[in-house]
PDB file of N, CA and C in Angstrom:
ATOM      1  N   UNK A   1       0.843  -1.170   0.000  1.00 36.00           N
ATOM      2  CA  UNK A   1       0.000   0.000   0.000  1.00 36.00           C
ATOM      3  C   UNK A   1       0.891   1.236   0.000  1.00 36.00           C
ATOM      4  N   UNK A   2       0.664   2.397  -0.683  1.00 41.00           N
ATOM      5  CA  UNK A   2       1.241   3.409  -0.781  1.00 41.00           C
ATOM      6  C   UNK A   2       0.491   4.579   0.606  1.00 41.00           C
ATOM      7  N   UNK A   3       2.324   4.919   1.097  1.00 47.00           N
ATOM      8  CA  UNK A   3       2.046   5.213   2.078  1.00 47.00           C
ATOM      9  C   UNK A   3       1.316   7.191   1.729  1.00 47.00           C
ATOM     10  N   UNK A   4       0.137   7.201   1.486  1.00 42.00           N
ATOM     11  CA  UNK A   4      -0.376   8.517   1.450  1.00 42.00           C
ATOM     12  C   UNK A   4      -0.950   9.083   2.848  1.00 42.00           C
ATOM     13  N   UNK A   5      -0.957   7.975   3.756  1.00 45.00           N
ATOM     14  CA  UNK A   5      -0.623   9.272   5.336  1.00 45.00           C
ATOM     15  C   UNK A   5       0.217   9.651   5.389  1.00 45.00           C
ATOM     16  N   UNK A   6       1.355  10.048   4.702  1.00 46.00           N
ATOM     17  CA  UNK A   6       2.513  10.691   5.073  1.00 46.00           C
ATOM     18  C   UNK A   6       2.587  11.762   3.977  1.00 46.00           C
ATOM     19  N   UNK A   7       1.676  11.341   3.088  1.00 41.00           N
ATOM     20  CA  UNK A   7       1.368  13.008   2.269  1.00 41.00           C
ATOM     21  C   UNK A   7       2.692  12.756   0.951  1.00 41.00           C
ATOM     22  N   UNK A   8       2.965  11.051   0.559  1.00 40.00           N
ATOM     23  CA  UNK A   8       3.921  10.591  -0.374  1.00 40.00           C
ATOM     24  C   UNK A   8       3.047  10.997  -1.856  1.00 40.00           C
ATOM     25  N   UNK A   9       1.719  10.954  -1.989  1.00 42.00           N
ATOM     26  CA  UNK A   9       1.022  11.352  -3.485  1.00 42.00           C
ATOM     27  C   UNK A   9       0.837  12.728  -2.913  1.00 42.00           C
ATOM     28  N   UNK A  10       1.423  13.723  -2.620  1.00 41.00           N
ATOM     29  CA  UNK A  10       1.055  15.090  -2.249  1.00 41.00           C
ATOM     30  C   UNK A  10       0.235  15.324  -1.252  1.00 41.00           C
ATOM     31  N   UNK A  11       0.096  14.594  -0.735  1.00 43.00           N
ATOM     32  CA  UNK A  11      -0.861  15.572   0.453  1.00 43.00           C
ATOM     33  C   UNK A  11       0.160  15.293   1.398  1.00 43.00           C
ATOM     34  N   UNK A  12      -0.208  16.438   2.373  1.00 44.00           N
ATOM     35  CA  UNK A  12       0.365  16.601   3.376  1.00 44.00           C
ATOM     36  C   UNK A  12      -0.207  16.052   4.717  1.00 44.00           C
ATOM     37  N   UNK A  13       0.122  15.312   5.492  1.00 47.00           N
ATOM     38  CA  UNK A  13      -1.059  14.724   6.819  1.00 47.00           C
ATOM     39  C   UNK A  13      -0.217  15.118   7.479  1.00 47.00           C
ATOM     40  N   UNK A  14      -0.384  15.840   8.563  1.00 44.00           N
ATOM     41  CA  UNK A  14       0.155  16.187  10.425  1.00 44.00           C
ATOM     42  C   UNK A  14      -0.932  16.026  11.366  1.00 44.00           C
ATOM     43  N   UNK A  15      -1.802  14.555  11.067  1.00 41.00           N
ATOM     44  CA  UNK A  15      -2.641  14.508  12.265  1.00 41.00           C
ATOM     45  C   UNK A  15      -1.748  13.552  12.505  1.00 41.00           C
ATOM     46  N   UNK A  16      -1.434  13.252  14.070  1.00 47.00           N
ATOM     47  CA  UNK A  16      -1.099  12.161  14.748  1.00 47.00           C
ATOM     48  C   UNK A  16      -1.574  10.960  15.020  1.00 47.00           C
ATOM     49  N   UNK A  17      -0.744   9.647  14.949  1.00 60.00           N
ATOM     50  CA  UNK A  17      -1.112   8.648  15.382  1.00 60.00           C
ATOM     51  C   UNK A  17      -2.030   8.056  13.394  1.00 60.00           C
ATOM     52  N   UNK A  18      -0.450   7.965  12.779  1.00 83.00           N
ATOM     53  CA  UNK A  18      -0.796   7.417  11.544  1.00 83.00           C
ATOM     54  C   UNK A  18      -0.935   6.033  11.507  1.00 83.00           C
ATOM     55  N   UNK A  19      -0.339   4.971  12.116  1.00 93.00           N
ATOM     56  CA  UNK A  19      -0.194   4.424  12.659  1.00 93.00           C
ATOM     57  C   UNK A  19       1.124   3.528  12.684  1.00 93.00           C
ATOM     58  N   UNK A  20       0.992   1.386  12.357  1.00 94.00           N
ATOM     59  CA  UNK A  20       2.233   0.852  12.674  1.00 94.00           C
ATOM     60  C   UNK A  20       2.908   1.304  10.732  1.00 94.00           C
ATOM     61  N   UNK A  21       4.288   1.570  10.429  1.00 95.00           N
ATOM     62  CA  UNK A  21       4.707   1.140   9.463  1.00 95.00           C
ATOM     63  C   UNK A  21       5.911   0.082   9.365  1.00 95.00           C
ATOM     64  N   UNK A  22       6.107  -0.188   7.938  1.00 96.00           N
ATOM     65  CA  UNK A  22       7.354  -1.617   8.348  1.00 96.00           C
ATOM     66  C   UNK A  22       8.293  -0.648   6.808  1.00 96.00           C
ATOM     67  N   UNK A  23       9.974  -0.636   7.829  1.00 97.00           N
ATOM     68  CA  UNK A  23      10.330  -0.301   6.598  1.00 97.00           C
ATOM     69  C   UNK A  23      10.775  -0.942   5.375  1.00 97.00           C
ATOM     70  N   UNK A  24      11.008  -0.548   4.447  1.00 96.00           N
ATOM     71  CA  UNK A  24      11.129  -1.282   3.141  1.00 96.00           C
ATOM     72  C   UNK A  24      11.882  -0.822   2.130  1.00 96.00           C
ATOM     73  N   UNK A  25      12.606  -1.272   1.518  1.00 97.00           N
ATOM     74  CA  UNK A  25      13.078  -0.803   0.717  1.00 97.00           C
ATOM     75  C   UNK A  25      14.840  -0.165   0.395  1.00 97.00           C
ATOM     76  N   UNK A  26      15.402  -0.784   1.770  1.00 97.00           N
ATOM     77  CA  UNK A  26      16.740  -0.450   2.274  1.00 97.00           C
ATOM     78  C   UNK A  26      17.687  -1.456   1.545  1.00 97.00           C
ATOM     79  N   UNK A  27      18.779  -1.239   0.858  1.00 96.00           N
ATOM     80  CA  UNK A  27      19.512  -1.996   0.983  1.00 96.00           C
ATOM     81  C   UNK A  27      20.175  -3.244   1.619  1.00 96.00           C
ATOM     82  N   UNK A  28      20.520  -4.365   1.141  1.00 92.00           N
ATOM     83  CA  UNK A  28      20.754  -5.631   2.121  1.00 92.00           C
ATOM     84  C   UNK A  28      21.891  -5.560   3.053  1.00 92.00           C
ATOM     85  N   UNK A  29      22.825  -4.313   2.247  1.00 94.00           N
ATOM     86  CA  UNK A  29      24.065  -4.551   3.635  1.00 94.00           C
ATOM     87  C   UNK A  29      24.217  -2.648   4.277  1.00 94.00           C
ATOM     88  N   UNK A  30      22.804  -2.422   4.042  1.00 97.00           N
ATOM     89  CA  UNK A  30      22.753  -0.645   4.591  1.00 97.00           C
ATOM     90  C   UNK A  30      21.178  -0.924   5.631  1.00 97.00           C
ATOM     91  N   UNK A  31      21.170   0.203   6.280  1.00 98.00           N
ATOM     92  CA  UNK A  31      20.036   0.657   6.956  1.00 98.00           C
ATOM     93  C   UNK A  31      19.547   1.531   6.724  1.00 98.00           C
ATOM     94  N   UNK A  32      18.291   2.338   7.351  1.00 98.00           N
ATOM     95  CA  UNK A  32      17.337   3.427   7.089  1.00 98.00           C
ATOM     96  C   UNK A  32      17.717   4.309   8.309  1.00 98.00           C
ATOM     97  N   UNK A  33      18.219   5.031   7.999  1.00 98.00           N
ATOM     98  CA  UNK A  33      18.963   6.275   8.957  1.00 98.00           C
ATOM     99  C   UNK A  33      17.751   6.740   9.911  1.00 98.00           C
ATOM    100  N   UNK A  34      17.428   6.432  11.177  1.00 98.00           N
ATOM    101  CA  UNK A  34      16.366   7.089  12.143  1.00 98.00           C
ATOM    102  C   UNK A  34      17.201   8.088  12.054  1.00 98.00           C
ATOM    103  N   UNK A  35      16.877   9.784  11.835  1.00 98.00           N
ATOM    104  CA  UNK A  35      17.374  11.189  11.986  1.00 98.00           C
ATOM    105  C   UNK A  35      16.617  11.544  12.824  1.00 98.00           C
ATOM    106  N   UNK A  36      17.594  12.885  14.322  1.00 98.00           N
ATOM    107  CA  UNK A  36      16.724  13.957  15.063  1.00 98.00           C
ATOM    108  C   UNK A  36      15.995  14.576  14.554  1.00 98.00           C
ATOM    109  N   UNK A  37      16.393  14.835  13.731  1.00 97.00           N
ATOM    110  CA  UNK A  37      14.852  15.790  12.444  1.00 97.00           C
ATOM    111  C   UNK A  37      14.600  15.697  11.064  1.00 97.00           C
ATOM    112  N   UNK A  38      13.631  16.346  10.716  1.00 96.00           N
ATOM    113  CA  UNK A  38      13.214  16.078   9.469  1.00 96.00           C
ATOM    114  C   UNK A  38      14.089  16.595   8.458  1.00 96.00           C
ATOM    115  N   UNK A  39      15.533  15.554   8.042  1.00 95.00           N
ATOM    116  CA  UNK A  39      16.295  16.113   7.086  1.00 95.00           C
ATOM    117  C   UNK A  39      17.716  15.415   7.766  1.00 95.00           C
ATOM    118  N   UNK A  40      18.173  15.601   6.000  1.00 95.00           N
ATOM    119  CA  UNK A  40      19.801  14.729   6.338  1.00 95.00           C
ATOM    120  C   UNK A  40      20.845  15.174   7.159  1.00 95.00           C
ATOM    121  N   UNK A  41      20.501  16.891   7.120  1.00 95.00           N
ATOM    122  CA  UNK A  41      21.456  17.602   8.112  1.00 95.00           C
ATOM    123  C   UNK A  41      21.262  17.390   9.870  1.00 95.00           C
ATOM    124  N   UNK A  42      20.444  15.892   9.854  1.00 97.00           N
ATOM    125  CA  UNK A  42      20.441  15.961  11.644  1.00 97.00           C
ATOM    126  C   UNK A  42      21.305  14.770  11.619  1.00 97.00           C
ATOM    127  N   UNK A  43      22.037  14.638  12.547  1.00 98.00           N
ATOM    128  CA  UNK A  43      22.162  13.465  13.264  1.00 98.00           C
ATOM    129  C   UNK A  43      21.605  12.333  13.425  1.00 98.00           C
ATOM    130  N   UNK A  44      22.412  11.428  12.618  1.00 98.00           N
ATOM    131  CA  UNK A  44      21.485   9.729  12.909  1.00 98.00           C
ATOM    132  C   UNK A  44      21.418   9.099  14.381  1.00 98.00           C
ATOM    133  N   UNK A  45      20.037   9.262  14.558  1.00 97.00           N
ATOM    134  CA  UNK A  45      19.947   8.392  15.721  1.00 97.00           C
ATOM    135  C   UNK A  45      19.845   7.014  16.178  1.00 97.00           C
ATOM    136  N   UNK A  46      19.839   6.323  14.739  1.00 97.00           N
ATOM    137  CA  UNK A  46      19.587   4.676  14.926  1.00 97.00           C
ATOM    138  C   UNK A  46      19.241   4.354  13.521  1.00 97.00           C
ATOM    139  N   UNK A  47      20.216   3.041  13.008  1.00 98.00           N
ATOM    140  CA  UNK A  47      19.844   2.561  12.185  1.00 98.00           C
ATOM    141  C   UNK A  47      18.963   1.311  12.427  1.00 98.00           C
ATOM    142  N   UNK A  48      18.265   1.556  11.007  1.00 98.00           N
ATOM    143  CA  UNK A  48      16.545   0.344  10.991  1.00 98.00           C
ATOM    144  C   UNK A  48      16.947  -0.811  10.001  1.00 98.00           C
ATOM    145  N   UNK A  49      16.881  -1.519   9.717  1.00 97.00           N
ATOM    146  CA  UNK A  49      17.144  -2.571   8.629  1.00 97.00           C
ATOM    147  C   UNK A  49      15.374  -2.925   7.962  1.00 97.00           C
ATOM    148  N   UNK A  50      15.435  -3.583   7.097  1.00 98.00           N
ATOM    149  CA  UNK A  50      14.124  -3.709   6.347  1.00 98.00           C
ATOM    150  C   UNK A  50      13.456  -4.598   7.339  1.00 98.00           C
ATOM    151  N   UNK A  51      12.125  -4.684   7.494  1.00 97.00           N
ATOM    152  CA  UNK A  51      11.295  -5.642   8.826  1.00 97.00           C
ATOM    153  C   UNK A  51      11.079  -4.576   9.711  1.00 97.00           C
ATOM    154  N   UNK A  52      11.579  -3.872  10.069  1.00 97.00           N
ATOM    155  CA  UNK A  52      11.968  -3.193  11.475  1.00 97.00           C
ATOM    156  C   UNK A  52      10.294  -2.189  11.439  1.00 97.00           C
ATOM    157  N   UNK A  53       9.410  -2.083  12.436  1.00 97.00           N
ATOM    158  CA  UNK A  53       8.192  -1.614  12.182  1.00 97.00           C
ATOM    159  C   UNK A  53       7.803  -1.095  13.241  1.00 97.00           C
ATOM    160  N   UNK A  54       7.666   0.242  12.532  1.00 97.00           N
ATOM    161  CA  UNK A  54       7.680   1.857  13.432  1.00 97.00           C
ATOM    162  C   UNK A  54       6.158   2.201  13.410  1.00 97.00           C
ATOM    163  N   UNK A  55       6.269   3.164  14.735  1.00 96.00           N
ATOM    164  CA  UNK A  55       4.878   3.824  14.764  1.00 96.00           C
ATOM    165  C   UNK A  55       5.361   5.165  14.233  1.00 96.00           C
ATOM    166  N   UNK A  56       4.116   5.927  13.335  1.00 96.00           N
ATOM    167  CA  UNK A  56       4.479   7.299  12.396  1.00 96.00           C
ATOM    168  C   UNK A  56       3.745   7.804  13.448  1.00 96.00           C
ATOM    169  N   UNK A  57       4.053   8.743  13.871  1.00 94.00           N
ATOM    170  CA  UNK A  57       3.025  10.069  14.374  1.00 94.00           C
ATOM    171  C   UNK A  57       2.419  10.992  13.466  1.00 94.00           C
ATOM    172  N   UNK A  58       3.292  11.603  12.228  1.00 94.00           N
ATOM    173  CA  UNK A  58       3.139  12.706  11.611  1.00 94.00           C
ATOM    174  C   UNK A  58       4.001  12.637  10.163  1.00 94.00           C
ATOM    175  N   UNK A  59       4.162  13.172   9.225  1.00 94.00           N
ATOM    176  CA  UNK A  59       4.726  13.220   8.442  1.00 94.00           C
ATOM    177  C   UNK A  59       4.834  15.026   8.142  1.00 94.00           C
ATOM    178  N   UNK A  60       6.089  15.234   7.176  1.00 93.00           N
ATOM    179  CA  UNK A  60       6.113  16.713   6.647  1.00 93.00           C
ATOM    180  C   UNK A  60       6.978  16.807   5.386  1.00 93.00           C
ATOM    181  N   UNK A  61       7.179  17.815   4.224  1.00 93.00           N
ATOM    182  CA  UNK A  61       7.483  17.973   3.348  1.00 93.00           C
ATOM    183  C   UNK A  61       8.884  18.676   3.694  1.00 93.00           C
ATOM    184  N   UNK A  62       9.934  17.929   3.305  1.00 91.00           N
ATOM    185  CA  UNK A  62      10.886  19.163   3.467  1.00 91.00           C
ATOM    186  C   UNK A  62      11.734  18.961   2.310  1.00 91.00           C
ATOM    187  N   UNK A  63      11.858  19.838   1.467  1.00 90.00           N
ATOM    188  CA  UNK A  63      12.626  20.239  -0.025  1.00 90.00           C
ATOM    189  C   UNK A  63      11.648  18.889  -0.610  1.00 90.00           C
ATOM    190  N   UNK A  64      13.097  17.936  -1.139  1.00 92.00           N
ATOM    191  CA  UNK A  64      12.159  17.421  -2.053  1.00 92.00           C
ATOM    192  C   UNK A  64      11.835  15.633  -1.361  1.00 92.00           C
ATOM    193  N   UNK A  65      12.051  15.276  -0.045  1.00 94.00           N
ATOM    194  CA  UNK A  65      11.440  14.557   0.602  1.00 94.00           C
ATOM    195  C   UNK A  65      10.793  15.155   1.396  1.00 94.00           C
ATOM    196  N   UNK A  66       9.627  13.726   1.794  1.00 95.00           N
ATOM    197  CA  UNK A  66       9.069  13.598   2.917  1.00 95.00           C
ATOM    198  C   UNK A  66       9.444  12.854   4.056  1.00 95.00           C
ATOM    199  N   UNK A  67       9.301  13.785   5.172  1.00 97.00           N
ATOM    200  CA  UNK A  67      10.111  13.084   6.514  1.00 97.00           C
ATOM    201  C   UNK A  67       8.795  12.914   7.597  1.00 97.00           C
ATOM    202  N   UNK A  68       8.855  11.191   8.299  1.00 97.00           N
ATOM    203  CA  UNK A  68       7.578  11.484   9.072  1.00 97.00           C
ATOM    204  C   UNK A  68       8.688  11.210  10.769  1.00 97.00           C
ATOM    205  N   UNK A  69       7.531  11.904  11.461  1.00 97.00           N
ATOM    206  CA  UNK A  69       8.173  11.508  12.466  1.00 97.00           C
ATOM    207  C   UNK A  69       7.483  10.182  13.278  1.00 97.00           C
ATOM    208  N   UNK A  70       8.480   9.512  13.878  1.00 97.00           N
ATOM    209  CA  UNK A  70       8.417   8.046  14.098  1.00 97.00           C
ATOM    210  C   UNK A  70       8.663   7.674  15.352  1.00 97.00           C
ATOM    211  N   UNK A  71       8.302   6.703  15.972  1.00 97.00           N
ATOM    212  CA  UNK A  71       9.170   5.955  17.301  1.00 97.00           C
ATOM    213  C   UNK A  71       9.143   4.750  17.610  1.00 97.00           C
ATOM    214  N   UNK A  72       9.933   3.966  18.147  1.00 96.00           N
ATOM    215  CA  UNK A  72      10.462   2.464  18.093  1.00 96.00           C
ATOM    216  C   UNK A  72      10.931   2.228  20.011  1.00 96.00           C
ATOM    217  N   UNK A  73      10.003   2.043  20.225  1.00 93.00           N
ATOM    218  CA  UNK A  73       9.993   1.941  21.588  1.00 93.00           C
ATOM    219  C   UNK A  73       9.716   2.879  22.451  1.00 93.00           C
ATOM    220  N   UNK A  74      11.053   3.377  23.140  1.00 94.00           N
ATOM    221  CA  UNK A  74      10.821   5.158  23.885  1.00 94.00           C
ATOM    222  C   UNK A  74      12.249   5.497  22.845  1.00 94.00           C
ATOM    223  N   UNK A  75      12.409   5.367  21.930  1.00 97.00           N
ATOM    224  CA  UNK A  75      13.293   6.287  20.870  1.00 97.00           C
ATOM    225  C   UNK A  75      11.882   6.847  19.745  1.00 97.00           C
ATOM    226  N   UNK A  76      12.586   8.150  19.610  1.00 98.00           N
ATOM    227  CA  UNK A  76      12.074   8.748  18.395  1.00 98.00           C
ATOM    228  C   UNK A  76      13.066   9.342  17.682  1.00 98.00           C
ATOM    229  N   UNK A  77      12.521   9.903  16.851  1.00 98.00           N
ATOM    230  CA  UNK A  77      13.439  10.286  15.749  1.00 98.00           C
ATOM    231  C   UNK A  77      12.617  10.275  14.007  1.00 98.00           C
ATOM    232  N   UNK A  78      13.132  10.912  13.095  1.00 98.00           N
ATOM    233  CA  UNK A  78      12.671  11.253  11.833  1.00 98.00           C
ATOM    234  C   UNK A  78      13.350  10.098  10.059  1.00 98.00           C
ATOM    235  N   UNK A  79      12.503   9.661   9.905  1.00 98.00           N
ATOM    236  CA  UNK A  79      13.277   8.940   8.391  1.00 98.00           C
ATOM    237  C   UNK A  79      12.387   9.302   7.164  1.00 98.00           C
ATOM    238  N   UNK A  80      13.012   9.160   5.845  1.00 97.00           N
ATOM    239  CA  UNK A  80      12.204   9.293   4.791  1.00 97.00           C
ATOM    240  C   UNK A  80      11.143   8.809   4.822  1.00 97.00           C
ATOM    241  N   UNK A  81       9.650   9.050   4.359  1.00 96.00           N
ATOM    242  CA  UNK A  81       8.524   8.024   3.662  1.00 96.00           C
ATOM    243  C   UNK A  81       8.806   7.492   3.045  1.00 96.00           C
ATOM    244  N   UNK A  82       9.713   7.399   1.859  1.00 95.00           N
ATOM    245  CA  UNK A  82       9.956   6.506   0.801  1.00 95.00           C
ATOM    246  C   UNK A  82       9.906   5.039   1.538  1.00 95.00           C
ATOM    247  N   UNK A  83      10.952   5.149   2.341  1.00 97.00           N
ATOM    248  CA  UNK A  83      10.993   3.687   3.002  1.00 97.00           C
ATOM    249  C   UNK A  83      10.058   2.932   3.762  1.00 97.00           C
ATOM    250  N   UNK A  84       8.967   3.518   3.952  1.00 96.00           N
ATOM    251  CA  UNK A  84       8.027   3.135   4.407  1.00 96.00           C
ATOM    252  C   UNK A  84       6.923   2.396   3.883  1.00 96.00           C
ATOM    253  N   UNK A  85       5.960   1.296   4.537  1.00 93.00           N
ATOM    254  CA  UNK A  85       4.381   0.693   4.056  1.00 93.00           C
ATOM    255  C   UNK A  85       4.044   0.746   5.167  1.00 93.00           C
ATOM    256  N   UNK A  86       2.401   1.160   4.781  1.00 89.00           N
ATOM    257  CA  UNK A  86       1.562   0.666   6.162  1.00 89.00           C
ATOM    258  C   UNK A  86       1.779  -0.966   6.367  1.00 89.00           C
ATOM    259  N   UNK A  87       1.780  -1.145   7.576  1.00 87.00           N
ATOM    260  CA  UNK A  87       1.072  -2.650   7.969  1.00 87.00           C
ATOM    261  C   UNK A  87      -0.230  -3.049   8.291  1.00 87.00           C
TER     262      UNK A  87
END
């Protein structure tokens, strides 16, 4: 399913509590960079490998990705939509 709570076909969603996603789409010997914020210029806070299945809170547009914000236990932190499906 294409993730359009995160506003990936243009829309934009910032209601909370999008819900579980699983990421996808990562390389076999790379991960999906969890970032402090929405964008490459933050700090990686944790890498995800493909399987790995996050709760979205929110998503937002910044340049020419979309970044939702996410959390994986009591960590949060920000990654592309691209890599993302609902579950």
């Amino acid at each position: 399913m294409a993730l359009t709570g995160c506003g990936r076909d243009g829309d934009v969603n910032l209601l909370p509590g999008l819900g579980q996603f699983e990421v996808i789409g990562v390389e076999e010997d790379d991960m999906l960079k969890m970032r402090a914020g929405p964008g490459t210029g933050f700090v990686t806070v944790l890498g995800l490998p493909n399987g790995t299945i996050l709760n979205v809170d929110s998503c937002q547009p910044m340049g020419n990705t979309r970044w939702c914000a996410v959390s994986l236990g009591g960590i949060k932190g920000h990654v592309s939509a691209a890599y993302l499906q609902e579950r």
